[in-house]
Tab-separated table of C-alpha atoms and ligand atoms in Angstrom:
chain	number	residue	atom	x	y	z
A	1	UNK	CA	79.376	90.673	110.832
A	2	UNK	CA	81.021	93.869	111.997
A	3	UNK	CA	80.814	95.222	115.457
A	4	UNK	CA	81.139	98.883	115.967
A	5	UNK	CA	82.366	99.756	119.265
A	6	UNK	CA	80.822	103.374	121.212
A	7	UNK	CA	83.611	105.862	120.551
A	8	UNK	CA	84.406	106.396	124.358
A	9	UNK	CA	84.591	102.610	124.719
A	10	UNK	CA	87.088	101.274	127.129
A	11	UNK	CA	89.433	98.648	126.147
A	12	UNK	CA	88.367	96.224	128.944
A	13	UNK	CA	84.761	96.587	126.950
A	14	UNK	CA	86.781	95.888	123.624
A	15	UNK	CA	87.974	92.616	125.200
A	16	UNK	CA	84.546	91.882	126.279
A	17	UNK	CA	83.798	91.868	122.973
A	18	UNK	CA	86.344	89.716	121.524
A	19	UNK	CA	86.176	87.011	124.388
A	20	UNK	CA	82.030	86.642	123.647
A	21	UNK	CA	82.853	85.893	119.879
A	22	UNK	CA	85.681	83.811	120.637
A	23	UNK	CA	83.232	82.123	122.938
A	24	UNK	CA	81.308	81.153	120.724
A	25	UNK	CA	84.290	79.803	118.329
A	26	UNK	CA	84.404	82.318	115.767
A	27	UNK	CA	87.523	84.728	115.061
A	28	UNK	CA	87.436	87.772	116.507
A	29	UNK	CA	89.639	90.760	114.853
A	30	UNK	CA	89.570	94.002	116.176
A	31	UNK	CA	90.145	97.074	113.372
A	32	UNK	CA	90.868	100.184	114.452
A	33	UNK	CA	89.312	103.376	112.469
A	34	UNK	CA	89.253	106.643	112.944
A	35	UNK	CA	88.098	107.817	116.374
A	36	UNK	CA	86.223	104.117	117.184
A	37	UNK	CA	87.318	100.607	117.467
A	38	UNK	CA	84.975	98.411	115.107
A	39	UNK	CA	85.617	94.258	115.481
A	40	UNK	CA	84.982	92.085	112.627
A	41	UNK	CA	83.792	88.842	113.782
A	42	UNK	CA	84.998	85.956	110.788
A	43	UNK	CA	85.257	82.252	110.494
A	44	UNK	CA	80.847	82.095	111.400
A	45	UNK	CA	79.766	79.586	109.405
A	46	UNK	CA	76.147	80.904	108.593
A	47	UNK	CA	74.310	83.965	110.071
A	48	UNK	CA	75.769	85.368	113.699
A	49	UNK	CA	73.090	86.199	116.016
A	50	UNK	CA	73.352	89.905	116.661
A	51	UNK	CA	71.336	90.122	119.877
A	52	UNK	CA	74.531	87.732	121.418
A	53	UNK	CA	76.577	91.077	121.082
A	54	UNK	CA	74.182	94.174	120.992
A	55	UNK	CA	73.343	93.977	125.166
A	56	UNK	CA	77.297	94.116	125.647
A	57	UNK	CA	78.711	97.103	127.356
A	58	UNK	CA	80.402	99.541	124.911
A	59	UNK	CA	78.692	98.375	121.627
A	60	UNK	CA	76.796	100.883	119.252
A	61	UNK	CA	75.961	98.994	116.790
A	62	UNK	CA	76.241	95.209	114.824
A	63	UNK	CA	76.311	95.480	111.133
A	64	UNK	CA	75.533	92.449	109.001
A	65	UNK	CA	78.320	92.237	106.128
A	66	UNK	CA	76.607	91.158	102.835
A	67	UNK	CA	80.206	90.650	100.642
A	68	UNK	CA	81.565	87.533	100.811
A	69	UNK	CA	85.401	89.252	101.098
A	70	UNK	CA	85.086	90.640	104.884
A	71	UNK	CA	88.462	92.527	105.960
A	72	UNK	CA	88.769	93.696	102.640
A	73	UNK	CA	85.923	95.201	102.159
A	74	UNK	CA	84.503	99.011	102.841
A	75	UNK	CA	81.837	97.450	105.136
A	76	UNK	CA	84.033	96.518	107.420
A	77	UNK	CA	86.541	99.113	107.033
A	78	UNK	CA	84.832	102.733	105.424
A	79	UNK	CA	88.084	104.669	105.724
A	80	UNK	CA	90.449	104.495	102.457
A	81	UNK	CA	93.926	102.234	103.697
A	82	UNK	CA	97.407	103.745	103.296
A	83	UNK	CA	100.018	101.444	102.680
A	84	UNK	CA	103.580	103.055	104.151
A	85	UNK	CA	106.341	102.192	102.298
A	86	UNK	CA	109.364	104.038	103.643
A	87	UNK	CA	107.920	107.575	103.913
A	88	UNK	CA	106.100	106.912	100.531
A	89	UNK	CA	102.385	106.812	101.131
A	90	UNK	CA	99.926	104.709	98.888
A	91	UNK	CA	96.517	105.558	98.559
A	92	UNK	CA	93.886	108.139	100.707
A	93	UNK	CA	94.447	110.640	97.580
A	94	UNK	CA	98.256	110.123	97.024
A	95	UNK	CA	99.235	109.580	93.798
A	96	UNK	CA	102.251	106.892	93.597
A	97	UNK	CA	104.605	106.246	90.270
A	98	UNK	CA	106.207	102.808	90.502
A	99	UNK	CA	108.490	102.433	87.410
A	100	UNK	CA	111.393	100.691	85.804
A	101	UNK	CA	112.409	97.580	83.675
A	102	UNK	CA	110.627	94.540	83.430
A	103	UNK	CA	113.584	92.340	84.215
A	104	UNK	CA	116.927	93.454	85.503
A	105	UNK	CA	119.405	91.905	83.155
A	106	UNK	CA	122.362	93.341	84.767
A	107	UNK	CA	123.514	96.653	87.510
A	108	UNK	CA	124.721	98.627	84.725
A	109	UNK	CA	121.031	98.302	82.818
A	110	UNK	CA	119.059	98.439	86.020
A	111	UNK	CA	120.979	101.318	87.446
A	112	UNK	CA	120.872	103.312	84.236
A	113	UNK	CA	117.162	103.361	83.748
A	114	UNK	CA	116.430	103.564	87.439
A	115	UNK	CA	118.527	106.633	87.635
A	116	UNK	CA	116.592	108.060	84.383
A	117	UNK	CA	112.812	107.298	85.606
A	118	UNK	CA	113.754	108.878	89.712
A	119	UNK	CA	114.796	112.074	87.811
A	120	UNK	CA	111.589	112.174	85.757
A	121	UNK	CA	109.412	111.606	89.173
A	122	UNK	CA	109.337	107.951	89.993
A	123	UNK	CA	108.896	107.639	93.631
A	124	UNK	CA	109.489	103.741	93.570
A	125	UNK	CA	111.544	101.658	90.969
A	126	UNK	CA	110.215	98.678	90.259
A	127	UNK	CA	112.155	94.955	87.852
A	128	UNK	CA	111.823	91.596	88.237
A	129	UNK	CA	114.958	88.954	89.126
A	130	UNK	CA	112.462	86.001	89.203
A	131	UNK	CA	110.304	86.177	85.905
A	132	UNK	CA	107.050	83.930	85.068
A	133	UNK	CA	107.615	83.638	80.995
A	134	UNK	CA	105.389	81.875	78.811
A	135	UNK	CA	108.454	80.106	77.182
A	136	UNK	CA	111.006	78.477	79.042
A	137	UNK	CA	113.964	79.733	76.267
A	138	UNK	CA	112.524	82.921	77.097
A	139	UNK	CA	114.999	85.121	79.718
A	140	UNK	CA	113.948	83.844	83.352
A	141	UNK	CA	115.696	86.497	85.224
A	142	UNK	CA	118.861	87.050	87.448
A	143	UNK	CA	117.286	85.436	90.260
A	144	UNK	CA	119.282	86.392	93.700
A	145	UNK	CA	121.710	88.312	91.651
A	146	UNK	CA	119.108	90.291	90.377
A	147	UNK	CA	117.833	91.057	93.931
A	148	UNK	CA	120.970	92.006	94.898
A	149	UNK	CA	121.025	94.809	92.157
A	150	UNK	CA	117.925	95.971	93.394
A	151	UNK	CA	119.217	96.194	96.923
A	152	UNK	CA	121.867	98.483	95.525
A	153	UNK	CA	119.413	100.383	93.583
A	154	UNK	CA	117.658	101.146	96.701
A	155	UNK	CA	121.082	102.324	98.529
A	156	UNK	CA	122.130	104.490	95.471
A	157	UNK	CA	118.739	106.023	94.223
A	158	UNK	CA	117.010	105.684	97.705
A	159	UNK	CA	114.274	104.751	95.751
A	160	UNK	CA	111.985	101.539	97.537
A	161	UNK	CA	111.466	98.310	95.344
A	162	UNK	CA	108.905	96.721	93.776
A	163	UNK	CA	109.582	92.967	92.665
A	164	UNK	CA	107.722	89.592	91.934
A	165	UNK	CA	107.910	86.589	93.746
A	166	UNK	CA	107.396	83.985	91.902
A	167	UNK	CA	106.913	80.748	94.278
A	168	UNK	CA	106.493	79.471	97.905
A	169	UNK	CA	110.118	78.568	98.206
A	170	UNK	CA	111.508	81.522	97.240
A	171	UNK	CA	109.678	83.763	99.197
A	172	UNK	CA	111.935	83.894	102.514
A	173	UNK	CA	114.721	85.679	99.725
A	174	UNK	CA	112.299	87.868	97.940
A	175	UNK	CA	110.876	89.097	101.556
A	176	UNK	CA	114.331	90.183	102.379
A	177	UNK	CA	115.204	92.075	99.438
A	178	UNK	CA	112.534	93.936	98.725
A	179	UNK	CA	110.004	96.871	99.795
A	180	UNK	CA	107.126	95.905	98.047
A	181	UNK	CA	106.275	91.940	96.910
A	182	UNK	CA	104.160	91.696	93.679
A	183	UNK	CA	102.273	88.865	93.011
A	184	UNK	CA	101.859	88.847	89.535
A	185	UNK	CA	98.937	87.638	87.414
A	186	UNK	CA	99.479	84.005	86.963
A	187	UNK	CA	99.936	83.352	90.527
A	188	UNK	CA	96.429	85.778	92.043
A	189	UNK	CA	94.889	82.301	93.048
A	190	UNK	CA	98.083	80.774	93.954
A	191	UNK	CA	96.589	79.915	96.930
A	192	UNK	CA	99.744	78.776	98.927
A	193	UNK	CA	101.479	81.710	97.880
A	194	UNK	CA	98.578	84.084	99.375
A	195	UNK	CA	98.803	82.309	102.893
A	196	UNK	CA	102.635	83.222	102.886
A	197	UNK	CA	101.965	87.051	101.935
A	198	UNK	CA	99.753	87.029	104.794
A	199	UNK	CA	102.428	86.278	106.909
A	200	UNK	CA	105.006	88.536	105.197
A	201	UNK	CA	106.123	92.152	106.755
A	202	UNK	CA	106.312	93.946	104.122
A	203	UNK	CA	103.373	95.505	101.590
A	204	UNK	CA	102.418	93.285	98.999
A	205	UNK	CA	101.170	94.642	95.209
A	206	UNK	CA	98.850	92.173	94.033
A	207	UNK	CA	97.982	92.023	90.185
A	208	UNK	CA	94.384	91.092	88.960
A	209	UNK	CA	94.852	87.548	87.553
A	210	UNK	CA	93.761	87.360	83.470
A	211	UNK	CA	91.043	85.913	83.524
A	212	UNK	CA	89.697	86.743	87.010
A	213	UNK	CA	86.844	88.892	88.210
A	214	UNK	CA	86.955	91.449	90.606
A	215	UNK	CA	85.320	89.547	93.428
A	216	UNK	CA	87.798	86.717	92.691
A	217	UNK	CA	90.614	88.762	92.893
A	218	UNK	CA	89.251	90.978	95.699
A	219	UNK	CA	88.965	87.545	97.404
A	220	UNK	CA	92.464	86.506	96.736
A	221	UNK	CA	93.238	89.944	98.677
A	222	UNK	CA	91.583	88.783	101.751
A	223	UNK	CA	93.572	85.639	102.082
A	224	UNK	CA	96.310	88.167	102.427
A	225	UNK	CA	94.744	90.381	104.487
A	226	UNK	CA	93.013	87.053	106.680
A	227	UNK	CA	96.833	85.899	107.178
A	228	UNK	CA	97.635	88.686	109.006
A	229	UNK	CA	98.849	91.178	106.377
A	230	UNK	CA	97.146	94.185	105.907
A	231	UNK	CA	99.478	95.892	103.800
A	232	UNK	CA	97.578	95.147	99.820
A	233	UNK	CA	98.086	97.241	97.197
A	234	UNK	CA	95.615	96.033	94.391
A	235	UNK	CA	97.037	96.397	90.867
A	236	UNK	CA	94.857	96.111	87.408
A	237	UNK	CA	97.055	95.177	84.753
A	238	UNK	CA	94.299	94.129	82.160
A	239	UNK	CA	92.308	91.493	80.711
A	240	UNK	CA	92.508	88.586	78.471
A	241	UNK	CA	89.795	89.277	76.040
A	242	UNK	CA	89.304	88.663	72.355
A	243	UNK	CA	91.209	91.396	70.772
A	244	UNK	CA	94.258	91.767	69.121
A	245	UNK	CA	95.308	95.269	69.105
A	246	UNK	CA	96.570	95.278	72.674
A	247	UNK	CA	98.017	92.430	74.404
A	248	UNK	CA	95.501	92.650	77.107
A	249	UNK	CA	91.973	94.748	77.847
A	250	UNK	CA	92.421	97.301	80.400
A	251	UNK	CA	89.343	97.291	82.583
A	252	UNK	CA	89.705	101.296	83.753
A	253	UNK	CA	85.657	100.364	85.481
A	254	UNK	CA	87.625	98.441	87.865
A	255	UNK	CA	89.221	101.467	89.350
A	256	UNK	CA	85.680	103.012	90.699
A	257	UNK	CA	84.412	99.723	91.435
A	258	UNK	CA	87.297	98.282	93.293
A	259	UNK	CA	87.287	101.910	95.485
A	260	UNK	CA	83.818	101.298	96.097
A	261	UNK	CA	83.759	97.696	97.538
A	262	UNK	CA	87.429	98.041	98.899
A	263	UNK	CA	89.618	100.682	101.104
A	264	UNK	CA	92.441	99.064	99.560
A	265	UNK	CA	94.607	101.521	97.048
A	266	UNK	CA	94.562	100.374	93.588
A	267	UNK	CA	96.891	101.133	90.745
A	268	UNK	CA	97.332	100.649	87.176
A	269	UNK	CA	99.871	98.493	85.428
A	270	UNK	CA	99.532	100.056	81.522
A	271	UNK	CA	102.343	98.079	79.931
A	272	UNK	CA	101.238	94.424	80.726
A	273	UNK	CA	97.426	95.453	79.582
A	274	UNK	CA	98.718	97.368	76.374
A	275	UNK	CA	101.485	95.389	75.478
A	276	UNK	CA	102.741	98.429	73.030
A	277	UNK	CA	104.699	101.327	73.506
A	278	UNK	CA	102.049	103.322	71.399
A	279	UNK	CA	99.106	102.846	74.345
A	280	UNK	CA	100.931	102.994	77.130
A	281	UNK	CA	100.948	107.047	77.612
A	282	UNK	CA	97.038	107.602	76.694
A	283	UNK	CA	96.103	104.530	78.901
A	284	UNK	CA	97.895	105.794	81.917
A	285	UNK	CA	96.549	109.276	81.164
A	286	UNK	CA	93.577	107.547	81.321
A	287	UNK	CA	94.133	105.848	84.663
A	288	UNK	CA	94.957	109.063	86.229
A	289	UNK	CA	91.425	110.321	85.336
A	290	UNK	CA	89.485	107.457	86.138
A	291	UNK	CA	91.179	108.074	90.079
A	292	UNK	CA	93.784	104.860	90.247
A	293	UNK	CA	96.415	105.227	93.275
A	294	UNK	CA	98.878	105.196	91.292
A	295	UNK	CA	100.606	103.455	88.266
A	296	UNK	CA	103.060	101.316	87.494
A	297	UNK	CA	105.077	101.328	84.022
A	298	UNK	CA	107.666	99.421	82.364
A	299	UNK	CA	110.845	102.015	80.923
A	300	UNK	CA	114.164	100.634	80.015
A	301	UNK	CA	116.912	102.946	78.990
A	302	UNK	CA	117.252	101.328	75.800
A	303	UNK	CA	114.066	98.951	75.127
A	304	UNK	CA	114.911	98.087	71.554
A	305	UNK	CA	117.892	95.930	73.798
A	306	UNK	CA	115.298	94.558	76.530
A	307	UNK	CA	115.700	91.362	77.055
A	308	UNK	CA	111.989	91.017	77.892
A	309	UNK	CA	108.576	92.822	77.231
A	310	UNK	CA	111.221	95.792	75.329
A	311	UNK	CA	108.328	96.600	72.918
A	312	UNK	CA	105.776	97.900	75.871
A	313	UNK	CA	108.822	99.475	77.533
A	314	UNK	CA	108.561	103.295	77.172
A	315	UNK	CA	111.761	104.935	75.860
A	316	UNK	CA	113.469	107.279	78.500
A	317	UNK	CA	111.588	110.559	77.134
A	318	UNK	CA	108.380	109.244	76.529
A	319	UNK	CA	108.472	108.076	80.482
A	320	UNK	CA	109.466	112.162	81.437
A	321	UNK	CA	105.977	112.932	78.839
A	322	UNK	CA	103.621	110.619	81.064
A	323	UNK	CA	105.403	111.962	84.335
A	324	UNK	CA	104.490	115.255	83.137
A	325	UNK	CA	100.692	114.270	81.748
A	326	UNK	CA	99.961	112.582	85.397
A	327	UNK	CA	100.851	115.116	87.442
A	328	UNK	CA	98.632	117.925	85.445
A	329	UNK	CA	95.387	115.457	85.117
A	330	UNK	CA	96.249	114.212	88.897
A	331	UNK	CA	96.130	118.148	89.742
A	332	UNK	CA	92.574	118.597	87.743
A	333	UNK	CA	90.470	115.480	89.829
B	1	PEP	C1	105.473	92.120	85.630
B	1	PEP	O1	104.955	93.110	86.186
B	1	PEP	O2	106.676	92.040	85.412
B	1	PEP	C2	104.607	91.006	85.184
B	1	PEP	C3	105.121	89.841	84.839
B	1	PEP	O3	103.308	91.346	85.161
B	1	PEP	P1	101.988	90.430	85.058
B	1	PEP	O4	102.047	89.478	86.201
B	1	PEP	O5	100.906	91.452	85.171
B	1	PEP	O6	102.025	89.772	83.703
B	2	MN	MN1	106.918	92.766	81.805
């Protein structure tokens, strides 16, 4: 149930407010929009009673909320969110380009190709030091060292970060390295995990797990968001399906839906959902039209090198062609 607070309302009414829910044992949190204070009222096992809150002084109106992912949701928040990172903002009709390698395999590598995609217009650089790979022979990242390159990244290029953390324990290191922490697909119901974004100060980019639906992984947002942790960016990075002319199935619906149910941004991973060089650039063109918040690619300076996901990684030009393509479709919607 959402609470929506008389514009002139003082905050001694807002109080009020929370006190009677809290009363009552329920969790109270207040959300701030616009010109008027609405409070969400969560942890009610069952139906509230509205008439317990519709007498009180300063209260306009008390809106049942039908989802079952509450802070999340446009219900109780109708304005779009914008998640700040540095002076970078995400979503409300900004378009954000997150790009870069999928693993940093060493400064001169990162640094090369994170130097190549700011020039073409990437506004964040993203690579992962801690990797989830379906084979353990497979490269598993620089760990710490790798997050140190990024730091340096971020000093040189003064470009923010974007990079995964992959478990509970390593989270206190990731937090301090980077900008933005991505949860990536194999951990969106890493349930653990969740609780500790909620408690982290810094955005978090959460992918759409595989196999997951929208309400699951719009629920896996709010455990972030219920922690504390406003700061989501959602991120579709396609679907396990039975194909096999792309490694994934991009689900571009997901973009209108998601901005429907949610005010949270969400953006477009087109690498991990193509898994070939040859889709990425009409998917993302794509993504731009459908109205995602941005996108997020995989370029290495030399892919045919890569020491992971180097045949999805777009070549150094072909990342200046889709910088290009976004920014006239971004200008026509
Ligand atoms: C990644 O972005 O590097 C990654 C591993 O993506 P996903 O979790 O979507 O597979
Ligand atoms: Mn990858």
């Amino acid at each position: 149930m959402l609470i929506v607070m008389e514009q002139k309302a003082t905050s001694k009414e807002i109080e009020a407010v929370v006190s009677a829910i809290e009363n009552r044992g329920y969790t109270a949190r207040p959300i701030p929009g616009g010109d008027r204070v609405s409070i969400g009222v969560l942890h009610n096992k069952g139906a509230v009673d509205a008439s317990l809150f519709l007498g009180l002084p300063g209260v306009k109106e008390v809106i049942p909320v039908t989802r079952p992912y509450k802070l999340v949701s446009r219900e109780f928040k109708p304005e779009d969110s914008v998640i700040r990172v540095g002076d970078i903002a995400i979503g409300k009709g900004n378009f954000t380009m997150i790009a870069g390698p999928c693993a940093i395999e060493s400064e001169d590598q990162a640094m090369t190709t994170a130097q190549i995609v700011k020039e073409a217009g990437a506004q964040l650089f993203r690579g992962g030091a801690f990797k989830p790979r379906t084979s353990p022979y497979s490269f598993q990242g620089l760990g710490e060292e790798g997050l140190k390159i990024l730091a340096k990244i971020r000093r040189e290029t003064g470009m923010p970060v974007v990079t995964e953390v992959m478990d509970y324990e390593n989270f206190d290191l990731v937090e301090e390295y980077a900008d933005v922490i991505q949860i990536g697909t194999r951990n969106m119901q890493n349930f653990s995990l969740l609780r500790r974004a909620g408690k982290a100060k810094k955005p978090v980019l959460l992918k759409r797990g595989m196999a997951a639906t929208i309400d699951e992984w719009l629920m896996a947002a709010e455990y972030i968001l219920e922690g504390g942790n406003t700061q989501v960016i959602l991120c579709e990075r396609g679907v396990r399906t039975f194909v096999h002319h792309s490694r994934n199935t991009l689900d571009l619906s997901a973009v209108p839906f998601v901005h429907n149910e949610s005010h949270l941004p969400v953006i477009i991973d087109p690498s991990h959902a193509a898994g070939r060089r040859d889709q990425v650039i009409p998917l993302s063109r794509a993504a731009v039209a459908v109205g995602a918040d941005g996108l997020m690619v995989e370029v290495h300076h030399s892919p045919d090198d890569a020491l992971s996901d180097g045949g999805q990684s777009l070549y150094p030009e072909q990342f200046k062609q889709l910088c290009e393509n976004a920014r006239s479709i971004f200008g026509l919607i």
